[in-house]
mmCIF file with all atom_site columns, C-alpha atoms in Angstrom:
data_model
loop_
_atom_site.group_PDB
_atom_site.id
_atom_site.type_symbol
_atom_site.label_atom_id
_atom_site.label_alt_id
_atom_site.label_comp_id
_atom_site.label_asym_id
_atom_site.label_entity_id
_atom_site.label_seq_id
_atom_site.pdbx_PDB_ins_code
_atom_site.Cartn_x
_atom_site.Cartn_y
_atom_site.Cartn_z
_atom_site.occupancy
_atom_site.B_iso_or_equiv
_atom_site.pdbx_formal_charge
_atom_site.auth_seq_id
_atom_site.auth_comp_id
_atom_site.auth_asym_id
_atom_site.auth_atom_id
_atom_site.pdbx_PDB_model_num
ATOM 1   C CA . UNK A 1 1   ? 125.942 105.022 87.564  1.00 0.00 ? 1   UNK A CA 1
ATOM 2   C CA . UNK A 1 2   ? 123.713 105.064 84.524  1.00 0.00 ? 2   UNK A CA 1
ATOM 3   C CA . UNK A 1 3   ? 122.523 108.377 83.189  1.00 0.00 ? 3   UNK A CA 1
ATOM 4   C CA . UNK A 1 4   ? 120.629 109.839 80.255  1.00 0.00 ? 4   UNK A CA 1
ATOM 5   C CA . UNK A 1 5   ? 121.204 113.322 78.920  1.00 0.00 ? 5   UNK A CA 1
ATOM 6   C CA . UNK A 1 6   ? 118.506 114.842 76.815  1.00 0.00 ? 6   UNK A CA 1
ATOM 7   C CA . UNK A 1 7   ? 118.270 117.948 74.733  1.00 0.00 ? 7   UNK A CA 1
ATOM 8   C CA . UNK A 1 8   ? 116.950 120.877 76.716  1.00 0.00 ? 8   UNK A CA 1
ATOM 9   C CA . UNK A 1 9   ? 113.512 122.103 75.850  1.00 0.00 ? 9   UNK A CA 1
ATOM 10  C CA . UNK A 1 10  ? 111.055 123.430 75.187  1.00 0.00 ? 10  UNK A CA 1
ATOM 11  C CA . UNK A 1 11  ? 111.107 122.909 71.454  1.00 0.00 ? 11  UNK A CA 1
ATOM 12  C CA . UNK A 1 12  ? 108.611 124.712 69.228  1.00 0.00 ? 12  UNK A CA 1
ATOM 13  C CA . UNK A 1 13  ? 108.251 123.789 65.568  1.00 0.00 ? 13  UNK A CA 1
ATOM 14  C CA . UNK A 1 14  ? 105.846 124.496 62.759  1.00 0.00 ? 14  UNK A CA 1
ATOM 15  C CA . UNK A 1 15  ? 103.722 121.692 61.383  1.00 0.00 ? 15  UNK A CA 1
ATOM 16  C CA . UNK A 1 16  ? 105.547 119.539 58.802  1.00 0.00 ? 16  UNK A CA 1
ATOM 17  C CA . UNK A 1 17  ? 108.968 120.569 60.102  1.00 0.00 ? 17  UNK A CA 1
ATOM 18  C CA . UNK A 1 18  ? 111.735 118.039 60.702  1.00 0.00 ? 18  UNK A CA 1
ATOM 19  C CA . UNK A 1 19  ? 112.265 117.036 64.318  1.00 0.00 ? 19  UNK A CA 1
ATOM 20  C CA . UNK A 1 20  ? 115.390 115.902 66.134  1.00 0.00 ? 20  UNK A CA 1
ATOM 21  C CA . UNK A 1 21  ? 115.589 115.460 69.873  1.00 0.00 ? 21  UNK A CA 1
ATOM 22  C CA . UNK A 1 22  ? 119.064 114.487 71.017  1.00 0.00 ? 22  UNK A CA 1
ATOM 23  C CA . UNK A 1 23  ? 119.702 111.820 73.627  1.00 0.00 ? 23  UNK A CA 1
ATOM 24  C CA . UNK A 1 24  ? 123.008 110.442 74.867  1.00 0.00 ? 24  UNK A CA 1
ATOM 25  C CA . UNK A 1 25  ? 123.579 107.911 77.592  1.00 0.00 ? 25  UNK A CA 1
ATOM 26  C CA . UNK A 1 26  ? 126.140 106.537 80.015  1.00 0.00 ? 26  UNK A CA 1
ATOM 27  C CA . UNK A 1 27  ? 125.864 102.905 81.038  1.00 0.00 ? 27  UNK A CA 1
ATOM 28  C CA . UNK A 1 28  ? 128.193 100.203 82.275  1.00 0.00 ? 28  UNK A CA 1
ATOM 29  C CA . UNK A 1 29  ? 126.656 97.309  80.346  1.00 0.00 ? 29  UNK A CA 1
ATOM 30  C CA . UNK A 1 30  ? 124.602 96.862  77.210  1.00 0.00 ? 30  UNK A CA 1
ATOM 31  C CA . UNK A 1 31  ? 121.416 98.756  77.876  1.00 0.00 ? 31  UNK A CA 1
ATOM 32  C CA . UNK A 1 32  ? 118.122 98.750  76.069  1.00 0.00 ? 32  UNK A CA 1
ATOM 33  C CA . UNK A 1 33  ? 117.075 102.225 74.957  1.00 0.00 ? 33  UNK A CA 1
ATOM 34  C CA . UNK A 1 34  ? 113.608 103.722 74.848  1.00 0.00 ? 34  UNK A CA 1
ATOM 35  C CA . UNK A 1 35  ? 111.652 106.783 73.940  1.00 0.00 ? 35  UNK A CA 1
ATOM 36  C CA . UNK A 1 36  ? 108.522 107.394 75.977  1.00 0.00 ? 36  UNK A CA 1
ATOM 37  C CA . UNK A 1 37  ? 105.943 110.088 75.236  1.00 0.00 ? 37  UNK A CA 1
ATOM 38  C CA . UNK A 1 38  ? 103.646 111.852 77.682  1.00 0.00 ? 38  UNK A CA 1
ATOM 39  C CA . UNK A 1 39  ? 100.644 113.603 76.151  1.00 0.00 ? 39  UNK A CA 1
ATOM 40  C CA . UNK A 1 40  ? 98.953  116.315 78.216  1.00 0.00 ? 40  UNK A CA 1
ATOM 41  C CA . UNK A 1 41  ? 97.140  114.850 81.203  1.00 0.00 ? 41  UNK A CA 1
ATOM 42  C CA . UNK A 1 42  ? 98.223  111.289 80.453  1.00 0.00 ? 42  UNK A CA 1
ATOM 43  C CA . UNK A 1 43  ? 100.832 108.797 81.618  1.00 0.00 ? 43  UNK A CA 1
ATOM 44  C CA . UNK A 1 44  ? 103.986 107.642 79.899  1.00 0.00 ? 44  UNK A CA 1
ATOM 45  C CA . UNK A 1 45  ? 103.526 105.675 76.698  1.00 0.00 ? 45  UNK A CA 1
ATOM 46  C CA . UNK A 1 46  ? 106.243 103.666 75.023  1.00 0.00 ? 46  UNK A CA 1
ATOM 47  C CA . UNK A 1 47  ? 106.959 105.249 71.653  1.00 0.00 ? 47  UNK A CA 1
ATOM 48  C CA . UNK A 1 48  ? 109.807 103.049 70.425  1.00 0.00 ? 48  UNK A CA 1
ATOM 49  C CA . UNK A 1 49  ? 112.746 101.031 71.624  1.00 0.00 ? 49  UNK A CA 1
ATOM 50  C CA . UNK A 1 50  ? 115.993 99.386  70.538  1.00 0.00 ? 50  UNK A CA 1
ATOM 51  C CA . UNK A 1 51  ? 117.711 96.603  72.403  1.00 0.00 ? 51  UNK A CA 1
ATOM 52  C CA . UNK A 1 52  ? 121.121 96.371  70.753  1.00 0.00 ? 52  UNK A CA 1
ATOM 53  C CA . UNK A 1 53  ? 123.640 98.409  68.814  1.00 0.00 ? 53  UNK A CA 1
ATOM 54  C CA . UNK A 1 54  ? 122.589 99.538  65.325  1.00 0.00 ? 54  UNK A CA 1
ATOM 55  C CA . UNK A 1 55  ? 118.954 98.588  65.928  1.00 0.00 ? 55  UNK A CA 1
ATOM 56  C CA . UNK A 1 56  ? 116.463 101.148 64.709  1.00 0.00 ? 56  UNK A CA 1
ATOM 57  C CA . UNK A 1 57  ? 113.232 101.608 66.605  1.00 0.00 ? 57  UNK A CA 1
ATOM 58  C CA . UNK A 1 58  ? 110.304 103.149 64.773  1.00 0.00 ? 58  UNK A CA 1
ATOM 59  C CA . UNK A 1 59  ? 106.668 103.982 65.428  1.00 0.00 ? 59  UNK A CA 1
ATOM 60  C CA . UNK A 1 60  ? 104.146 106.566 64.204  1.00 0.00 ? 60  UNK A CA 1
ATOM 61  C CA . UNK A 1 61  ? 106.742 108.091 61.862  1.00 0.00 ? 61  UNK A CA 1
ATOM 62  C CA . UNK A 1 62  ? 109.315 108.498 64.638  1.00 0.00 ? 62  UNK A CA 1
ATOM 63  C CA . UNK A 1 63  ? 112.678 106.770 64.427  1.00 0.00 ? 63  UNK A CA 1
ATOM 64  C CA . UNK A 1 64  ? 115.749 106.377 66.607  1.00 0.00 ? 64  UNK A CA 1
ATOM 65  C CA . UNK A 1 65  ? 118.922 104.379 65.991  1.00 0.00 ? 65  UNK A CA 1
ATOM 66  C CA . UNK A 1 66  ? 121.003 102.838 68.787  1.00 0.00 ? 66  UNK A CA 1
ATOM 67  C CA . UNK A 1 67  ? 124.528 104.158 68.206  1.00 0.00 ? 67  UNK A CA 1
ATOM 68  C CA . UNK A 1 68  ? 126.980 102.473 70.540  1.00 0.00 ? 68  UNK A CA 1
ATOM 69  C CA . UNK A 1 69  ? 130.004 104.317 69.171  1.00 0.00 ? 69  UNK A CA 1
ATOM 70  C CA . UNK A 1 70  ? 128.489 107.700 70.056  1.00 0.00 ? 70  UNK A CA 1
ATOM 71  C CA . UNK A 1 71  ? 126.310 106.392 72.941  1.00 0.00 ? 71  UNK A CA 1
ATOM 72  C CA . UNK A 1 72  ? 123.336 108.113 71.385  1.00 0.00 ? 72  UNK A CA 1
ATOM 73  C CA . UNK A 1 73  ? 119.683 107.426 70.601  1.00 0.00 ? 73  UNK A CA 1
ATOM 74  C CA . UNK A 1 74  ? 118.408 110.557 68.900  1.00 0.00 ? 74  UNK A CA 1
ATOM 75  C CA . UNK A 1 75  ? 114.699 110.796 68.087  1.00 0.00 ? 75  UNK A CA 1
ATOM 76  C CA . UNK A 1 76  ? 113.707 111.979 64.606  1.00 0.00 ? 76  UNK A CA 1
ATOM 77  C CA . UNK A 1 77  ? 110.576 112.560 62.606  1.00 0.00 ? 77  UNK A CA 1
ATOM 78  C CA . UNK A 1 78  ? 110.446 113.853 59.083  1.00 0.00 ? 78  UNK A CA 1
ATOM 79  C CA . UNK A 1 79  ? 107.219 115.828 59.287  1.00 0.00 ? 79  UNK A CA 1
ATOM 80  C CA . UNK A 1 80  ? 105.648 116.658 62.630  1.00 0.00 ? 80  UNK A CA 1
ATOM 81  C CA . UNK A 1 81  ? 101.956 117.215 63.275  1.00 0.00 ? 81  UNK A CA 1
ATOM 82  C CA . UNK A 1 82  ? 100.116 119.265 65.881  1.00 0.00 ? 82  UNK A CA 1
ATOM 83  C CA . UNK A 1 83  ? 99.108  115.977 67.538  1.00 0.00 ? 83  UNK A CA 1
ATOM 84  C CA . UNK A 1 84  ? 102.793 115.240 68.244  1.00 0.00 ? 84  UNK A CA 1
ATOM 85  C CA . UNK A 1 85  ? 102.833 117.989 70.876  1.00 0.00 ? 85  UNK A CA 1
ATOM 86  C CA . UNK A 1 86  ? 103.880 116.231 74.079  1.00 0.00 ? 86  UNK A CA 1
ATOM 87  C CA . UNK A 1 87  ? 106.801 115.654 76.406  1.00 0.00 ? 87  UNK A CA 1
ATOM 88  C CA . UNK A 1 88  ? 109.342 113.118 75.134  1.00 0.00 ? 88  UNK A CA 1
ATOM 89  C CA . UNK A 1 89  ? 111.546 111.111 77.490  1.00 0.00 ? 89  UNK A CA 1
ATOM 90  C CA . UNK A 1 90  ? 114.624 109.142 76.564  1.00 0.00 ? 90  UNK A CA 1
ATOM 91  C CA . UNK A 1 91  ? 115.333 106.231 78.897  1.00 0.00 ? 91  UNK A CA 1
ATOM 92  C CA . UNK A 1 92  ? 117.538 103.207 79.327  1.00 0.00 ? 92  UNK A CA 1
ATOM 93  C CA . UNK A 1 93  ? 117.457 99.955  81.208  1.00 0.00 ? 93  UNK A CA 1
ATOM 94  C CA . UNK A 1 94  ? 120.368 97.648  81.769  1.00 0.00 ? 94  UNK A CA 1
ATOM 95  C CA . UNK A 1 95  ? 120.185 94.099  80.484  1.00 0.00 ? 95  UNK A CA 1
ATOM 96  C CA . UNK A 1 96  ? 117.201 92.525  82.279  1.00 0.00 ? 96  UNK A CA 1
ATOM 97  C CA . UNK A 1 97  ? 118.975 89.174  82.115  1.00 0.00 ? 97  UNK A CA 1
ATOM 98  C CA . UNK A 1 98  ? 121.196 90.558  84.838  1.00 0.00 ? 98  UNK A CA 1
ATOM 99  C CA . UNK A 1 99  ? 118.243 91.672  86.910  1.00 0.00 ? 99  UNK A CA 1
ATOM 100 C CA . UNK A 1 100 ? 118.667 95.406  86.388  1.00 0.00 ? 100 UNK A CA 1
ATOM 101 C CA . UNK A 1 101 ? 115.349 96.441  84.980  1.00 0.00 ? 101 UNK A CA 1
ATOM 102 C CA . UNK A 1 102 ? 114.825 99.898  86.364  1.00 0.00 ? 102 UNK A CA 1
ATOM 103 C CA . UNK A 1 103 ? 114.437 102.624 83.808  1.00 0.00 ? 103 UNK A CA 1
ATOM 104 C CA . UNK A 1 104 ? 116.722 105.623 84.023  1.00 0.00 ? 104 UNK A CA 1
ATOM 105 C CA . UNK A 1 105 ? 115.101 108.648 82.404  1.00 0.00 ? 105 UNK A CA 1
ATOM 106 C CA . UNK A 1 106 ? 116.289 111.858 80.877  1.00 0.00 ? 106 UNK A CA 1
ATOM 107 C CA . UNK A 1 107 ? 114.772 115.159 81.919  1.00 0.00 ? 107 UNK A CA 1
ATOM 108 C CA . UNK A 1 108 ? 112.174 115.168 79.147  1.00 0.00 ? 108 UNK A CA 1
ATOM 109 C CA . UNK A 1 109 ? 111.785 117.530 76.214  1.00 0.00 ? 109 UNK A CA 1
ATOM 110 C CA . UNK A 1 110 ? 108.549 119.431 75.779  1.00 0.00 ? 110 UNK A CA 1
ATOM 111 C CA . UNK A 1 111 ? 107.607 119.656 72.113  1.00 0.00 ? 111 UNK A CA 1
ATOM 112 C CA . UNK A 1 112 ? 105.004 122.086 70.841  1.00 0.00 ? 112 UNK A CA 1
ATOM 113 C CA . UNK A 1 113 ? 103.902 122.038 67.207  1.00 0.00 ? 113 UNK A CA 1
ATOM 114 C CA . UNK A 1 114 ? 102.138 125.106 65.869  1.00 0.00 ? 114 UNK A CA 1
ATOM 115 C CA . UNK A 1 115 ? 99.828  124.943 62.846  1.00 0.00 ? 115 UNK A CA 1
ATOM 116 C CA . UNK B 2 1   ? 94.401  96.775  74.652  1.00 0.00 ? 1   UNK B CA 1
ATOM 117 C CA . UNK B 2 2   ? 95.366  95.917  78.240  1.00 0.00 ? 2   UNK B CA 1
ATOM 118 C CA . UNK B 2 3   ? 96.512  98.863  80.314  1.00 0.00 ? 3   UNK B CA 1
ATOM 119 C CA . UNK B 2 4   ? 97.799  99.748  83.742  1.00 0.00 ? 4   UNK B CA 1
ATOM 120 C CA . UNK B 2 5   ? 95.322  101.672 85.868  1.00 0.00 ? 5   UNK B CA 1
ATOM 121 C CA . UNK B 2 6   ? 95.934  103.807 88.941  1.00 0.00 ? 6   UNK B CA 1
ATOM 122 C CA . UNK B 2 7   ? 93.731  105.274 91.642  1.00 0.00 ? 7   UNK B CA 1
ATOM 123 C CA . UNK B 2 8   ? 93.174  107.908 92.737  1.00 0.00 ? 8   UNK B CA 1
ATOM 124 C CA . UNK B 2 9   ? 94.145  110.271 89.951  1.00 0.00 ? 9   UNK B CA 1
ATOM 125 C CA . UNK B 2 10  ? 94.703  113.066 92.485  1.00 0.00 ? 10  UNK B CA 1
ATOM 126 C CA . UNK B 2 11  ? 95.238  113.018 96.232  1.00 0.00 ? 11  UNK B CA 1
ATOM 127 C CA . UNK B 2 12  ? 95.697  115.884 98.653  1.00 0.00 ? 12  UNK B CA 1
ATOM 128 C CA . UNK B 2 13  ? 96.900  115.087 102.159 1.00 0.00 ? 13  UNK B CA 1
ATOM 129 C CA . UNK B 2 14  ? 98.277  116.769 105.226 1.00 0.00 ? 14  UNK B CA 1
ATOM 130 C CA . UNK B 2 15  ? 101.918 116.379 106.183 1.00 0.00 ? 15  UNK B CA 1
ATOM 131 C CA . UNK B 2 16  ? 102.391 113.408 108.480 1.00 0.00 ? 16  UNK B CA 1
ATOM 132 C CA . UNK B 2 17  ? 99.399  111.498 107.155 1.00 0.00 ? 17  UNK B CA 1
ATOM 133 C CA . UNK B 2 18  ? 99.577  108.069 105.573 1.00 0.00 ? 18  UNK B CA 1
ATOM 134 C CA . UNK B 2 19  ? 98.631  107.611 101.945 1.00 0.00 ? 19  UNK B CA 1
ATOM 135 C CA . UNK B 2 20  ? 98.126  104.512 99.856  1.00 0.00 ? 20  UNK B CA 1
ATOM 136 C CA . UNK B 2 21  ? 98.393  104.710 96.106  1.00 0.00 ? 21  UNK B CA 1
ATOM 137 C CA . UNK B 2 22  ? 96.827  101.889 94.159  1.00 0.00 ? 22  UNK B CA 1
ATOM 138 C CA . UNK B 2 23  ? 97.689  100.298 90.860  1.00 0.00 ? 23  UNK B CA 1
ATOM 139 C CA . UNK B 2 24  ? 96.243  97.468  88.819  1.00 0.00 ? 24  UNK B CA 1
ATOM 140 C CA . UNK B 2 25  ? 99.004  96.151  86.531  1.00 0.00 ? 25  UNK B CA 1
ATOM 141 C CA . UNK B 2 26  ? 98.379  94.353  83.267  1.00 0.00 ? 26  UNK B CA 1
ATOM 142 C CA . UNK B 2 27  ? 96.938  90.990  84.235  1.00 0.00 ? 27  UNK B CA 1
ATOM 143 C CA . UNK B 2 28  ? 99.606  88.574  82.995  1.00 0.00 ? 28  UNK B CA 1
ATOM 144 C CA . UNK B 2 29  ? 102.564 90.715  84.040  1.00 0.00 ? 29  UNK B CA 1
ATOM 145 C CA . UNK B 2 30  ? 104.864 89.608  86.829  1.00 0.00 ? 30  UNK B CA 1
ATOM 146 C CA . UNK B 2 31  ? 107.185 92.598  87.353  1.00 0.00 ? 31  UNK B CA 1
ATOM 147 C CA . UNK B 2 32  ? 105.925 95.771  88.985  1.00 0.00 ? 32  UNK B CA 1
ATOM 148 C CA . UNK B 2 33  ? 107.461 99.171  89.511  1.00 0.00 ? 33  UNK B CA 1
ATOM 149 C CA . UNK B 2 34  ? 106.856 102.551 91.082  1.00 0.00 ? 34  UNK B CA 1
ATOM 150 C CA . UNK B 2 35  ? 108.380 105.759 89.781  1.00 0.00 ? 35  UNK B CA 1
ATOM 151 C CA . UNK B 2 36  ? 107.820 109.349 90.728  1.00 0.00 ? 36  UNK B CA 1
ATOM 152 C CA . UNK B 2 37  ? 108.172 112.683 89.006  1.00 0.00 ? 37  UNK B CA 1
ATOM 153 C CA . UNK B 2 38  ? 108.508 115.811 91.077  1.00 0.00 ? 38  UNK B CA 1
ATOM 154 C CA . UNK B 2 39  ? 107.156 118.785 89.152  1.00 0.00 ? 39  UNK B CA 1
ATOM 155 C CA . UNK B 2 40  ? 109.700 119.947 86.593  1.00 0.00 ? 40  UNK B CA 1
ATOM 156 C CA . UNK B 2 41  ? 112.153 117.157 87.351  1.00 0.00 ? 41  UNK B CA 1
ATOM 157 C CA . UNK B 2 42  ? 113.105 113.747 85.972  1.00 0.00 ? 42  UNK B CA 1
ATOM 158 C CA . UNK B 2 43  ? 111.060 110.601 86.328  1.00 0.00 ? 43  UNK B CA 1
ATOM 159 C CA . UNK B 2 44  ? 112.832 108.688 89.107  1.00 0.00 ? 44  UNK B CA 1
ATOM 160 C CA . UNK B 2 45  ? 112.782 104.984 89.903  1.00 0.00 ? 45  UNK B CA 1
ATOM 161 C CA . UNK B 2 46  ? 111.536 104.082 93.374  1.00 0.00 ? 46  UNK B CA 1
ATOM 162 C CA . UNK B 2 47  ? 111.160 100.319 93.585  1.00 0.00 ? 47  UNK B CA 1
ATOM 163 C CA . UNK B 2 48  ? 110.726 97.113  91.615  1.00 0.00 ? 48  UNK B CA 1
ATOM 164 C CA . UNK B 2 49  ? 108.801 94.083  92.827  1.00 0.00 ? 49  UNK B CA 1
ATOM 165 C CA . UNK B 2 50  ? 108.746 90.475  91.698  1.00 0.00 ? 50  UNK B CA 1
ATOM 166 C CA . UNK B 2 51  ? 107.546 87.223  93.216  1.00 0.00 ? 51  UNK B CA 1
ATOM 167 C CA . UNK B 2 52  ? 106.122 89.022  96.242  1.00 0.00 ? 52  UNK B CA 1
ATOM 168 C CA . UNK B 2 53  ? 109.312 90.759  97.211  1.00 0.00 ? 53  UNK B CA 1
ATOM 169 C CA . UNK B 2 54  ? 111.265 93.882  96.433  1.00 0.00 ? 54  UNK B CA 1
ATOM 170 C CA . UNK B 2 55  ? 113.934 93.172  93.828  1.00 0.00 ? 55  UNK B CA 1
ATOM 171 C CA . UNK B 2 56  ? 115.509 96.624  93.768  1.00 0.00 ? 56  UNK B CA 1
ATOM 172 C CA . UNK B 2 57  ? 114.924 99.970  95.447  1.00 0.00 ? 57  UNK B CA 1
ATOM 173 C CA . UNK B 2 58  ? 116.416 103.409 95.124  1.00 0.00 ? 58  UNK B CA 1
ATOM 174 C CA . UNK B 2 59  ? 117.819 105.684 97.825  1.00 0.00 ? 59  UNK B CA 1
ATOM 175 C CA . UNK B 2 60  ? 114.524 107.565 97.769  1.00 0.00 ? 60  UNK B CA 1
ATOM 176 C CA . UNK B 2 61  ? 112.649 104.452 98.908  1.00 0.00 ? 61  UNK B CA 1
ATOM 177 C CA . UNK B 2 62  ? 113.363 104.740 102.623 1.00 0.00 ? 62  UNK B CA 1
ATOM 178 C CA . UNK B 2 63  ? 111.543 103.277 105.624 1.00 0.00 ? 63  UNK B CA 1
ATOM 179 C CA . UNK B 2 64  ? 108.597 105.589 105.064 1.00 0.00 ? 64  UNK B CA 1
ATOM 180 C CA . UNK B 2 65  ? 107.742 103.730 101.874 1.00 0.00 ? 65  UNK B CA 1
ATOM 181 C CA . UNK B 2 66  ? 106.403 100.235 101.441 1.00 0.00 ? 66  UNK B CA 1
ATOM 182 C CA . UNK B 2 67  ? 104.864 98.212  98.640  1.00 0.00 ? 67  UNK B CA 1
ATOM 183 C CA . UNK B 2 68  ? 102.455 95.354  98.686  1.00 0.00 ? 68  UNK B CA 1
ATOM 184 C CA . UNK B 2 69  ? 100.584 93.072  96.370  1.00 0.00 ? 69  UNK B CA 1
ATOM 185 C CA . UNK B 2 70  ? 97.657  92.257  98.635  1.00 0.00 ? 70  UNK B CA 1
ATOM 186 C CA . UNK B 2 71  ? 95.798  90.141  96.099  1.00 0.00 ? 71  UNK B CA 1
ATOM 187 C CA . UNK B 2 72  ? 96.182  88.892  92.555  1.00 0.00 ? 72  UNK B CA 1
ATOM 188 C CA . UNK B 2 73  ? 95.464  92.200  90.926  1.00 0.00 ? 73  UNK B CA 1
ATOM 189 C CA . UNK B 2 74  ? 96.443  95.223  93.026  1.00 0.00 ? 74  UNK B CA 1
ATOM 190 C CA . UNK B 2 75  ? 99.876  96.665  93.674  1.00 0.00 ? 75  UNK B CA 1
ATOM 191 C CA . UNK B 2 76  ? 100.081 99.415  96.276  1.00 0.00 ? 76  UNK B CA 1
ATOM 192 C CA . UNK B 2 77  ? 102.566 102.035 97.390  1.00 0.00 ? 77  UNK B CA 1
ATOM 193 C CA . UNK B 2 78  ? 102.215 103.249 100.961 1.00 0.00 ? 78  UNK B CA 1
ATOM 194 C CA . UNK B 2 79  ? 103.828 106.351 102.376 1.00 0.00 ? 79  UNK B CA 1
ATOM 195 C CA . UNK B 2 80  ? 103.558 106.140 106.163 1.00 0.00 ? 80  UNK B CA 1
ATOM 196 C CA . UNK B 2 81  ? 104.131 109.744 107.165 1.00 0.00 ? 81  UNK B CA 1
ATOM 197 C CA . UNK B 2 82  ? 104.083 112.084 104.224 1.00 0.00 ? 82  UNK B CA 1
ATOM 198 C CA . UNK B 2 83  ? 106.463 115.017 103.893 1.00 0.00 ? 83  UNK B CA 1
ATOM 199 C CA . UNK B 2 84  ? 106.106 118.128 101.776 1.00 0.00 ? 84  UNK B CA 1
ATOM 200 C CA . UNK B 2 85  ? 108.820 116.822 99.475  1.00 0.00 ? 85  UNK B CA 1
ATOM 201 C CA . UNK B 2 86  ? 106.747 113.726 98.700  1.00 0.00 ? 86  UNK B CA 1
ATOM 202 C CA . UNK B 2 87  ? 104.510 115.889 96.521  1.00 0.00 ? 87  UNK B CA 1
ATOM 203 C CA . UNK B 2 88  ? 104.912 114.440 93.047  1.00 0.00 ? 88  UNK B CA 1
ATOM 204 C CA . UNK B 2 89  ? 103.280 112.421 90.303  1.00 0.00 ? 89  UNK B CA 1
ATOM 205 C CA . UNK B 2 90  ? 103.592 108.720 91.089  1.00 0.00 ? 90  UNK B CA 1
ATOM 206 C CA . UNK B 2 91  ? 103.598 106.248 88.225  1.00 0.00 ? 91  UNK B CA 1
ATOM 207 C CA . UNK B 2 92  ? 103.068 102.526 88.424  1.00 0.00 ? 92  UNK B CA 1
ATOM 208 C CA . UNK B 2 93  ? 104.441 100.279 85.688  1.00 0.00 ? 93  UNK B CA 1
ATOM 209 C CA . UNK B 2 94  ? 104.453 96.588  84.897  1.00 0.00 ? 94  UNK B CA 1
ATOM 210 C CA . UNK B 2 95  ? 106.251 94.226  82.547  1.00 0.00 ? 95  UNK B CA 1
ATOM 211 C CA . UNK B 2 96  ? 105.811 90.604  81.581  1.00 0.00 ? 96  UNK B CA 1
ATOM 212 C CA . UNK B 2 97  ? 107.983 87.494  81.754  1.00 0.00 ? 97  UNK B CA 1
ATOM 213 C CA . UNK B 2 98  ? 108.732 87.223  78.088  1.00 0.00 ? 98  UNK B CA 1
ATOM 214 C CA . UNK B 2 99  ? 111.509 88.159  75.726  1.00 0.00 ? 99  UNK B CA 1
ATOM 215 C CA . UNK B 2 100 ? 109.977 91.642  75.815  1.00 0.00 ? 100 UNK B CA 1
ATOM 216 C CA . UNK B 2 101 ? 110.439 91.893  79.562  1.00 0.00 ? 101 UNK B CA 1
ATOM 217 C CA . UNK B 2 102 ? 112.377 95.105  79.305  1.00 0.00 ? 102 UNK B CA 1
ATOM 218 C CA . UNK B 2 103 ? 109.309 96.969  78.062  1.00 0.00 ? 103 UNK B CA 1
ATOM 219 C CA . UNK B 2 104 ? 107.497 98.596  80.943  1.00 0.00 ? 104 UNK B CA 1
ATOM 220 C CA . UNK B 2 105 ? 103.928 99.794  80.559  1.00 0.00 ? 105 UNK B CA 1
ATOM 221 C CA . UNK B 2 106 ? 102.947 102.794 82.634  1.00 0.00 ? 106 UNK B CA 1
ATOM 222 C CA . UNK B 2 107 ? 99.731  103.879 84.260  1.00 0.00 ? 107 UNK B CA 1
ATOM 223 C CA . UNK B 2 108 ? 98.372  107.440 84.016  1.00 0.00 ? 108 UNK B CA 1
ATOM 224 C CA . UNK B 2 109 ? 99.784  108.400 87.403  1.00 0.00 ? 109 UNK B CA 1
ATOM 225 C CA . UNK B 2 110 ? 98.537  109.693 90.747  1.00 0.00 ? 110 UNK B CA 1
ATOM 226 C CA . UNK B 2 111 ? 99.269  113.306 91.525  1.00 0.00 ? 111 UNK B CA 1
ATOM 227 C CA . UNK B 2 112 ? 99.995  113.595 95.250  1.00 0.00 ? 112 UNK B CA 1
ATOM 228 C CA . UNK B 2 113 ? 100.016 116.960 96.966  1.00 0.00 ? 113 UNK B CA 1
ATOM 229 C CA . UNK B 2 114 ? 101.209 117.154 100.555 1.00 0.00 ? 114 UNK B CA 1
ATOM 230 C CA . UNK B 2 115 ? 100.228 120.311 102.433 1.00 0.00 ? 115 UNK B CA 1
#
């Protein structure tokens, strides 16, 4: 079945450091890929998404590129801020046109940014 | 900005008791979901719901679970006889019938503790 493998955490970085959180996936079809973020005490918020190969999703300075050849969707940010401290989840859903809409999540990566 | 809401935010119950978790999806959305996250583990899909019926459910969603859309706004998850292992954060999500259907919007969650 579908699966998402995410970089183990926790990750601690200094403010303004470069961030990469690795995500690879296994899927039978052509999934859509997502990064969700969970700030302390809150629910899951969509951070960015990409729906086909070579698409780049971006939001709030974060980027991720859908790489079909390496089945990856790594999250990057050039300069992190303390406010980026959260848990980040990589997820996929199969093509909703085929009725498979459930999201399959990775384990989550806890990111802490220190001033 | 429209958002998914969930009540209660926390619930403590005794093993064997029934609980009902409530969600109000985004008003023009037609697809509804429940997920759960046991402490320290992945977010797991439970069930999806469309047009007043379950469209997909996971192995976790056994006969002890049921979902209902009793009116035009609420979407509920009922656990008939709770077990200790049902302790988790339960997230409701919804998505709309548009080209962006694959994007699910999550509520803040209900933390359920079964004693």
